[in-house]
Coordinates of C-alpha atoms in Angstrom, one line a residue:
X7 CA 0.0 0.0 0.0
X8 CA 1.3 3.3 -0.7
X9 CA 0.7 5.3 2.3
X10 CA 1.5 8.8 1.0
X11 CA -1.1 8.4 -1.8
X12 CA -3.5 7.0 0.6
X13 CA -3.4 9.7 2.7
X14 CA -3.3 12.1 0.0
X15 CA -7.0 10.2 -0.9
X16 CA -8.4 10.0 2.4
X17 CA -8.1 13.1 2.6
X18 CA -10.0 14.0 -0.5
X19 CA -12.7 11.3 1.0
X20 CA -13.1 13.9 4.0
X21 CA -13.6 16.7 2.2
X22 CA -16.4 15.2 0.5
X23 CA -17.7 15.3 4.1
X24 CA -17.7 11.0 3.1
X25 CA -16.1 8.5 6.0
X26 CA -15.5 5.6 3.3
X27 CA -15.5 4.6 -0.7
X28 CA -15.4 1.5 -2.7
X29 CA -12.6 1.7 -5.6
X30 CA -13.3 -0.2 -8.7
X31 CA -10.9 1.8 -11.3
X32 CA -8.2 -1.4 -11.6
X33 CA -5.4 2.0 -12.6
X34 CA -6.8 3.5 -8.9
X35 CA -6.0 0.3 -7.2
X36 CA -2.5 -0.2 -9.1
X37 CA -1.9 3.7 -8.2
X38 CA -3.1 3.1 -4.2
X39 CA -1.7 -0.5 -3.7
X40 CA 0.9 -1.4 -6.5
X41 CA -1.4 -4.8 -7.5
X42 CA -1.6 -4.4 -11.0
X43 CA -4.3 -7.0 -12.8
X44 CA -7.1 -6.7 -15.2
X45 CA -10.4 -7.7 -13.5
X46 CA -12.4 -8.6 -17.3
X47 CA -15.8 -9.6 -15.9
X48 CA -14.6 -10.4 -12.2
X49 CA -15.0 -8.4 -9.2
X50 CA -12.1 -6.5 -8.2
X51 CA -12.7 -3.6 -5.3
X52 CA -10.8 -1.8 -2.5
X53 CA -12.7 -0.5 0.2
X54 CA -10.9 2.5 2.2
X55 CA -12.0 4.2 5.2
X56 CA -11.5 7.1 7.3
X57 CA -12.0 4.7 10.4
X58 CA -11.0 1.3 9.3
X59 CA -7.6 -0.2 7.4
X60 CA -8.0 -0.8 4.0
X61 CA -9.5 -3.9 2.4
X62 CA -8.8 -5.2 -1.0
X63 CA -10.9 -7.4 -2.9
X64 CA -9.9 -10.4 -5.7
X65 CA -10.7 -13.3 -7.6
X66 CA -8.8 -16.4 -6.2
X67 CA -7.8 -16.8 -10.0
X68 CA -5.5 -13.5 -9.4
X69 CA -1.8 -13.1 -8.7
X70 CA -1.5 -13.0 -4.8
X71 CA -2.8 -9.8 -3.7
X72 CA -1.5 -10.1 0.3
X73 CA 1.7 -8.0 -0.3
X74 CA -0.3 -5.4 -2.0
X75 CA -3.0 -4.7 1.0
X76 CA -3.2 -5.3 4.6
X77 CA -6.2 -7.1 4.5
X78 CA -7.4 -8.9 1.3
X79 CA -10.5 -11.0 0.8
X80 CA -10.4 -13.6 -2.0
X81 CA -13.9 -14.4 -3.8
X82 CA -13.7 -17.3 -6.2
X83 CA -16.1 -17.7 -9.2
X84 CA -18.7 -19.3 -7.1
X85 CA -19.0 -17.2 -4.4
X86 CA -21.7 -14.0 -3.6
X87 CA -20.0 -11.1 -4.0
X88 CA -22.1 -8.5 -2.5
X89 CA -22.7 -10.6 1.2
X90 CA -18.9 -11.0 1.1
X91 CA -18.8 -7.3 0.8
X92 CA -20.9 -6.4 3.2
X93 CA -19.2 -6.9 6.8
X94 CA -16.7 -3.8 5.5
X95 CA -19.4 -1.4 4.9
X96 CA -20.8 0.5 7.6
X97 CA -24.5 0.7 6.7
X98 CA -25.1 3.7 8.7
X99 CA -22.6 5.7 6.8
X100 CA -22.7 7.2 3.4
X101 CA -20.6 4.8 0.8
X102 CA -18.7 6.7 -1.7
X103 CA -18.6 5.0 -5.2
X104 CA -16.1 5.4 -8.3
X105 CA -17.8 5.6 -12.0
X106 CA -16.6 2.4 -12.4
X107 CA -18.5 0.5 -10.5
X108 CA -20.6 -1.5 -12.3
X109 CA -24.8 -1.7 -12.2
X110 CA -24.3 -5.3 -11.7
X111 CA -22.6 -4.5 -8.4
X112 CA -24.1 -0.8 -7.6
X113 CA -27.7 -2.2 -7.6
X114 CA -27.7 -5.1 -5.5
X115 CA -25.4 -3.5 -2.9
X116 CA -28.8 -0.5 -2.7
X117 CA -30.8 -3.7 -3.1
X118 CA -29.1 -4.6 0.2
X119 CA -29.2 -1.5 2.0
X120 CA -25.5 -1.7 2.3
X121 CA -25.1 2.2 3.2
X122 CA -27.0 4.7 4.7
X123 CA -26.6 6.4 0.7
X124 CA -24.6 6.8 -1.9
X125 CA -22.2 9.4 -3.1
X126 CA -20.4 9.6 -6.6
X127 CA -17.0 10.1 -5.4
X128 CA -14.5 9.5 -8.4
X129 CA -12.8 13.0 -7.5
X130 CA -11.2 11.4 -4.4
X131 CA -8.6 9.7 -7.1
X132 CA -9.0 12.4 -9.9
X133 CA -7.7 14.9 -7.6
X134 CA -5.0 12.8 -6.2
X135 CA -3.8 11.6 -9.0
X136 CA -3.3 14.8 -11.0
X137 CA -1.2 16.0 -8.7
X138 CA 1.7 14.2 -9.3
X139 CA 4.7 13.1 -6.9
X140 CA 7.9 14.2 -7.6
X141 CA 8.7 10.5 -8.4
X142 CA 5.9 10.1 -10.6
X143 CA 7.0 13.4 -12.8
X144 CA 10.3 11.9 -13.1
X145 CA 8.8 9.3 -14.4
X146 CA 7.1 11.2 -17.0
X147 CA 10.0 12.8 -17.5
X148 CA 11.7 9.3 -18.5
X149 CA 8.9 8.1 -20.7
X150 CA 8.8 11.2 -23.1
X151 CA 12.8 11.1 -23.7
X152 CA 11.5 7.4 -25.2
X153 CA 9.1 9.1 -27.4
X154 CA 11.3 11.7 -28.3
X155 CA 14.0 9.2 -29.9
X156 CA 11.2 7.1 -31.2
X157 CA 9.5 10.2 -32.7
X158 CA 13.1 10.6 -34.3
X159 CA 12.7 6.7 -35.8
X160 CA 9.3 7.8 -37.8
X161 CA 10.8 10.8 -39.0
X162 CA 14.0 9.4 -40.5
X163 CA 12.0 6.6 -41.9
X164 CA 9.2 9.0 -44.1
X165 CA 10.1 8.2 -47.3
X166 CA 7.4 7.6 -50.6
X167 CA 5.4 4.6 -50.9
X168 CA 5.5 3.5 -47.5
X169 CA 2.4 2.8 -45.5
X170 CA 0.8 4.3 -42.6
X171 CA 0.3 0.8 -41.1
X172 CA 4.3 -0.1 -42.1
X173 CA 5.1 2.8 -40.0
X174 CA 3.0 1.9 -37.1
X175 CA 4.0 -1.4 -36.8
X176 CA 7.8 -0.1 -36.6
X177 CA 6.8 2.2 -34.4
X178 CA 5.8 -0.5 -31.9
X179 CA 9.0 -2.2 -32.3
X180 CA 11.1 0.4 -31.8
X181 CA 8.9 0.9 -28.3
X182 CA 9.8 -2.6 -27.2
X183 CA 13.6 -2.1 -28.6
X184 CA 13.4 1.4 -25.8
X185 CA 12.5 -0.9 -22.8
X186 CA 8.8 0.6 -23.1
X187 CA 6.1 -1.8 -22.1
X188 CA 3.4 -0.8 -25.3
X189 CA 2.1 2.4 -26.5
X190 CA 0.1 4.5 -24.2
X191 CA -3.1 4.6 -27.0
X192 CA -2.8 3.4 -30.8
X193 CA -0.1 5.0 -32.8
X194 CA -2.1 7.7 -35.2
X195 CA -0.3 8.5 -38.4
X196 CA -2.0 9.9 -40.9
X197 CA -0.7 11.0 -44.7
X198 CA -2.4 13.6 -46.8
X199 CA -6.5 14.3 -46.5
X200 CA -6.3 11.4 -43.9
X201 CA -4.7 13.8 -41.2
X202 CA -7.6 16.0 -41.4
X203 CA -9.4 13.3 -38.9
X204 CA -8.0 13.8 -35.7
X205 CA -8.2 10.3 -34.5
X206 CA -7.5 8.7 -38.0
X207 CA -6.7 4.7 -37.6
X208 CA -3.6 3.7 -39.9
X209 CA -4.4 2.1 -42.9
X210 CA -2.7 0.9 -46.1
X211 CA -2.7 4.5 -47.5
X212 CA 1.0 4.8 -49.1
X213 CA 2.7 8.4 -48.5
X214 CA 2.9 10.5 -52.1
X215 CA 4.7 13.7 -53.0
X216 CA 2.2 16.5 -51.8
X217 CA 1.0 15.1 -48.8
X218 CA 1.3 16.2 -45.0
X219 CA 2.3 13.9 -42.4
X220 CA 0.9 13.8 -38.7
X221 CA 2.4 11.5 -36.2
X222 CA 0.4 11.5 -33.1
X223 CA 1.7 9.1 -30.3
X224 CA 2.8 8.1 -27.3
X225 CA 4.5 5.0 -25.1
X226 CA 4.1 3.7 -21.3
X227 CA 7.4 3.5 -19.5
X228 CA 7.2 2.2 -16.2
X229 CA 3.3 2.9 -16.0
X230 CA 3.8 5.8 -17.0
X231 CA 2.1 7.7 -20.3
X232 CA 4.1 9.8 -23.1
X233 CA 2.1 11.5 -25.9
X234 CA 3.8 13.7 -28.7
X235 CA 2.4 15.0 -31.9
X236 CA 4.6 16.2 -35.4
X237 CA 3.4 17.1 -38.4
X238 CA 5.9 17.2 -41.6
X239 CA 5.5 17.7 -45.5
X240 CA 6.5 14.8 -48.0
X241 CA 7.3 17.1 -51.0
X242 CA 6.8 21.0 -52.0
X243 CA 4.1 22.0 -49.3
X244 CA 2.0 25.2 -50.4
X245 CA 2.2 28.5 -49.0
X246 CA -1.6 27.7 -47.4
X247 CA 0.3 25.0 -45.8
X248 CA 3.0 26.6 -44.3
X249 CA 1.2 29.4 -43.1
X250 CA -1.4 27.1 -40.9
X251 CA 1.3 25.3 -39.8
X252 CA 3.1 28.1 -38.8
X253 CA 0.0 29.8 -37.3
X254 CA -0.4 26.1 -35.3
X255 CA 3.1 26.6 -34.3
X256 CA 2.5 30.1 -33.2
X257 CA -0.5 29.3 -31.0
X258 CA 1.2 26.0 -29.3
X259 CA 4.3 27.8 -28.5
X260 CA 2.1 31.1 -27.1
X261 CA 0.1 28.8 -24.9
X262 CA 3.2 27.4 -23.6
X263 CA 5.1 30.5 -22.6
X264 CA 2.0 31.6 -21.1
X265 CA 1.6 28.1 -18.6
X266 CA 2.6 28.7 -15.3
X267 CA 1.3 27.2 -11.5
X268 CA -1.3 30.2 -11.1
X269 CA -2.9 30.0 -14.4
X270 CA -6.1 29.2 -15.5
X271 CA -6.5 26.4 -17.8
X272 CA -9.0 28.3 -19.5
X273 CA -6.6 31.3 -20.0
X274 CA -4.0 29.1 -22.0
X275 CA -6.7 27.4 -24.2
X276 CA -8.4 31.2 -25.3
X277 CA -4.9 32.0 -25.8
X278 CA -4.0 29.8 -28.2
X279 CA -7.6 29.5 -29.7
X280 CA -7.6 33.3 -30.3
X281 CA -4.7 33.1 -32.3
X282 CA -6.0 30.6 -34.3
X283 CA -9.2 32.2 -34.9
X284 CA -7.2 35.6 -35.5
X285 CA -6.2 33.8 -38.6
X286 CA -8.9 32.3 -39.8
X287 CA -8.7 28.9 -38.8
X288 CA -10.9 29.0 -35.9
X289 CA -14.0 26.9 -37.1
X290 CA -11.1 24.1 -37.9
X291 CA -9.6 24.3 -34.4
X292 CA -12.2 21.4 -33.5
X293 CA -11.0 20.5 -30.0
X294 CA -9.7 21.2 -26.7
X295 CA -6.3 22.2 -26.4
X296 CA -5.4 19.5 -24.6
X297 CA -5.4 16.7 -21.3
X298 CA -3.9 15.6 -18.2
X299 CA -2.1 12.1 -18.4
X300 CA -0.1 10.4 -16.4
X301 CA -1.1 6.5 -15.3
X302 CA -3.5 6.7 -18.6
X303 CA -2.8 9.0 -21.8
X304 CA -6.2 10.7 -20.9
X305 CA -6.8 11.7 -17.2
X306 CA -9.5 13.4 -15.4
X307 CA -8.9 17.2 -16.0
X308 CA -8.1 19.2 -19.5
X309 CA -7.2 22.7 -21.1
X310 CA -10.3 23.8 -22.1
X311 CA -12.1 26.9 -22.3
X312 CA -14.6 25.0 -19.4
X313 CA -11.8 24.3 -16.7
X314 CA -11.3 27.4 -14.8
X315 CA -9.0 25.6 -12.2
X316 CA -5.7 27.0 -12.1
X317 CA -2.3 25.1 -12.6
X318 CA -0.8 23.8 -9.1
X319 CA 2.8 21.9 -9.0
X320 CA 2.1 18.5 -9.9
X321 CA 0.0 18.7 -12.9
X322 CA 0.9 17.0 -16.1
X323 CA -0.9 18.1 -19.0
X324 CA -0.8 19.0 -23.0
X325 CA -0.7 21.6 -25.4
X326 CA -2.0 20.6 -28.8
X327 CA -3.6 23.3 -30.8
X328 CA -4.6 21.7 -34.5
X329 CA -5.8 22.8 -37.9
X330 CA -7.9 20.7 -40.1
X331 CA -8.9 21.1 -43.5
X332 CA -11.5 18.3 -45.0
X333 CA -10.0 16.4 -47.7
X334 CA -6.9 18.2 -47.9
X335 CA -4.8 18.4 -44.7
X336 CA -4.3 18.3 -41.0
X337 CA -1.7 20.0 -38.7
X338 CA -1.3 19.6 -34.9
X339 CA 1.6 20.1 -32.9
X340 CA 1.5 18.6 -29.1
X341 CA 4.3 18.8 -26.2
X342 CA 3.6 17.3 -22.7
X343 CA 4.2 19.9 -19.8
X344 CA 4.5 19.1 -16.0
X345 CA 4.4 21.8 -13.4
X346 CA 7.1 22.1 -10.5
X347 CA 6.4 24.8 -7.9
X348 CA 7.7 27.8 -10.0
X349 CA 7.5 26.9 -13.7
X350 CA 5.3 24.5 -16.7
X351 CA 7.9 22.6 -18.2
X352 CA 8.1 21.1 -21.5
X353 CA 9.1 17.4 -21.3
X354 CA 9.1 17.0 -25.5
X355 CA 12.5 17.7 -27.5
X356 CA 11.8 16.5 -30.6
X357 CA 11.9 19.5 -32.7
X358 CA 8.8 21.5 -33.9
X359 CA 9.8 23.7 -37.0
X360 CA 8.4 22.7 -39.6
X361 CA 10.2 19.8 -41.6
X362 CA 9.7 18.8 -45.6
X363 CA 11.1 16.0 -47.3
X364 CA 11.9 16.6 -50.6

């Protein structure tokens, strides 16, 4: 159990005026505990209390949880899950619950008047874990200088003919060759019209002279998430081109300068949306200008003109400002930042001028 983390929730719990919570998130468990295991359809649950030491919940089929917990409770397929759970509820208390927990498990535990009510309380975790340890934004740190030299790998392999989905499927090798245990979401590049989809899928699209290249993507080191976008030109780019990309470039680097711990995230997304908008690209600016990550690639918490909060030491977030032209092209440039007590800064090296292949 990892006791500064679980203090740093509990006391979240008490704010929510809440004496206790039942964690079903499997990445909140790894975060508070260190057991790391994918539930599928089987109950998996710790149960943490302001009064009480905590109490994790597994599957007999799971690795041995008892190093991970001070008190575990194994369930096999067979048993009754919610009158196992009940002795570590106090009925005559509120139960916080995650949005993870399933219906299945939510409605008979009301069915069984296991609390005295029940309180969405997913923030206890959010908040926690978007403030990041020092160890954790070292971590970061580590998993981004992966990216960077892996961002390097795509670049120097552009070249015509080849495939989107020969370049992610290099991609993922060269993760594994960088000690990274997978990609933190699927590798998106995109050639040409294709990039103009912000989420395109790779596909056997081969790269031609006169088309833009977007590499969005990202790699878990030691649990941690990198993400990192690039855009380049295979062949004589227009001047329309370069002066979106540039005006992209402009925004994502104005937004940056401007993060600081004090500043609203709203301020740095009107910042760089503004700019954009300034030069007529506004209506194809389609999304926020960025998320938190840390544990997954997108956490709880954005840069949007919505979220008012202000940056405090610990957060790890992007800056990805984009420009996307239907059927023709797509541009986004995206860096990682993570907050110390004085300054935002920029975990991504990979450089963001512009590059063309000729």
């Amino acid at each position: 159990m990892n006791d500064p983390r679980l203090k740093r929730v509990l006391q979240n719990l008490e704010k929510l005026n809440l004496e206790q919570a039942i964690i079903t998130s499997p990445i909140s468990i790894r975060y508070l505990t260190g057991y790391d295991v994918e539930p599928f359809e089987r109950f998996l649950a710790l149960v943490i209390s302001t009064k009480r030491e905590p109490v994790l919940f597994v599957n007999s089929l799971f690795p041995n949880a008892a190093p991970f917990a001070p008190h575990i409770v194994e369930l096999t397929d067979t048993d009754e899950v919610i009158p196992t759970l009940l002795p570590y509820i106090a009925s005559d208390e509120v139960l916080g619950v995650d949005q993870n927990l399933l219906c299945k498990w939510f409605l008979p535990l009301q069915d069984a008047h296991a609390a005295a009510g029940y309180q969405l309380a997913s923030s206890i975790l959010d908040d926690a874990r978007a403030v990041k340890l020092p160890e954790e934004l070292d971590k970061m740190r580590a998993a981004s200088r992966v990216n960077d030299e892996c961002m390097a790998w795509l670049m120097d392999h552009v070249r015509e003919g080849v495939t989107e989905r020969e370049l992610a499927n290099g991609l993922l090798q060269q993760y594994k060759l960088h000690g990274a245990s997978g990609p933190s979401f699927s590798p998106i590049i995109s050639f040409g019209a294709n990039a103009a989809d912000p989420h395109h899928k790779p596909d056997d699209t081969r790269l031609v002279s006169g088309n833009c290249v977007l590499f969005d993507v990202g790699c878990v080191l030691d649990e941690y998430c990198s993400d990192m976008t690039r855009t380049a030109f295979f062949g004589e780019p227009s001047q329309e081109f370069i002066d979106a990309y540039n005006l992209v470039l402009k925004a994502q680097k104005a937004a940056e300068n401007m993060a600081a711990p004090g500043v609203a995230f709203s301020e740095l997304d009107k910042t760089a949306r503004d700019i954009i908008t300034a030069g007529g690209y506004g209506p194809n600016f389609t999304h926020r200008l960025g998320h938190f990550i840390g544990l997954q690639d997108h956490e709880t918490g954005d840069v949007s003109a919505t979220n008012t909060n202000r940056i405090v030491a610990g957060n790890c977030f992007s800056i990805e400002p984009g420009i996307y032209v239907e059927g023709r092209f797509g541009i986004r440039i995206e860096d990682l930042l993570i907050t110390t007590d004085e300054v935002c800064e920029v975990i991504n090296h990979y450089p963001k001028e512009l590059k063309v292949f000729n």
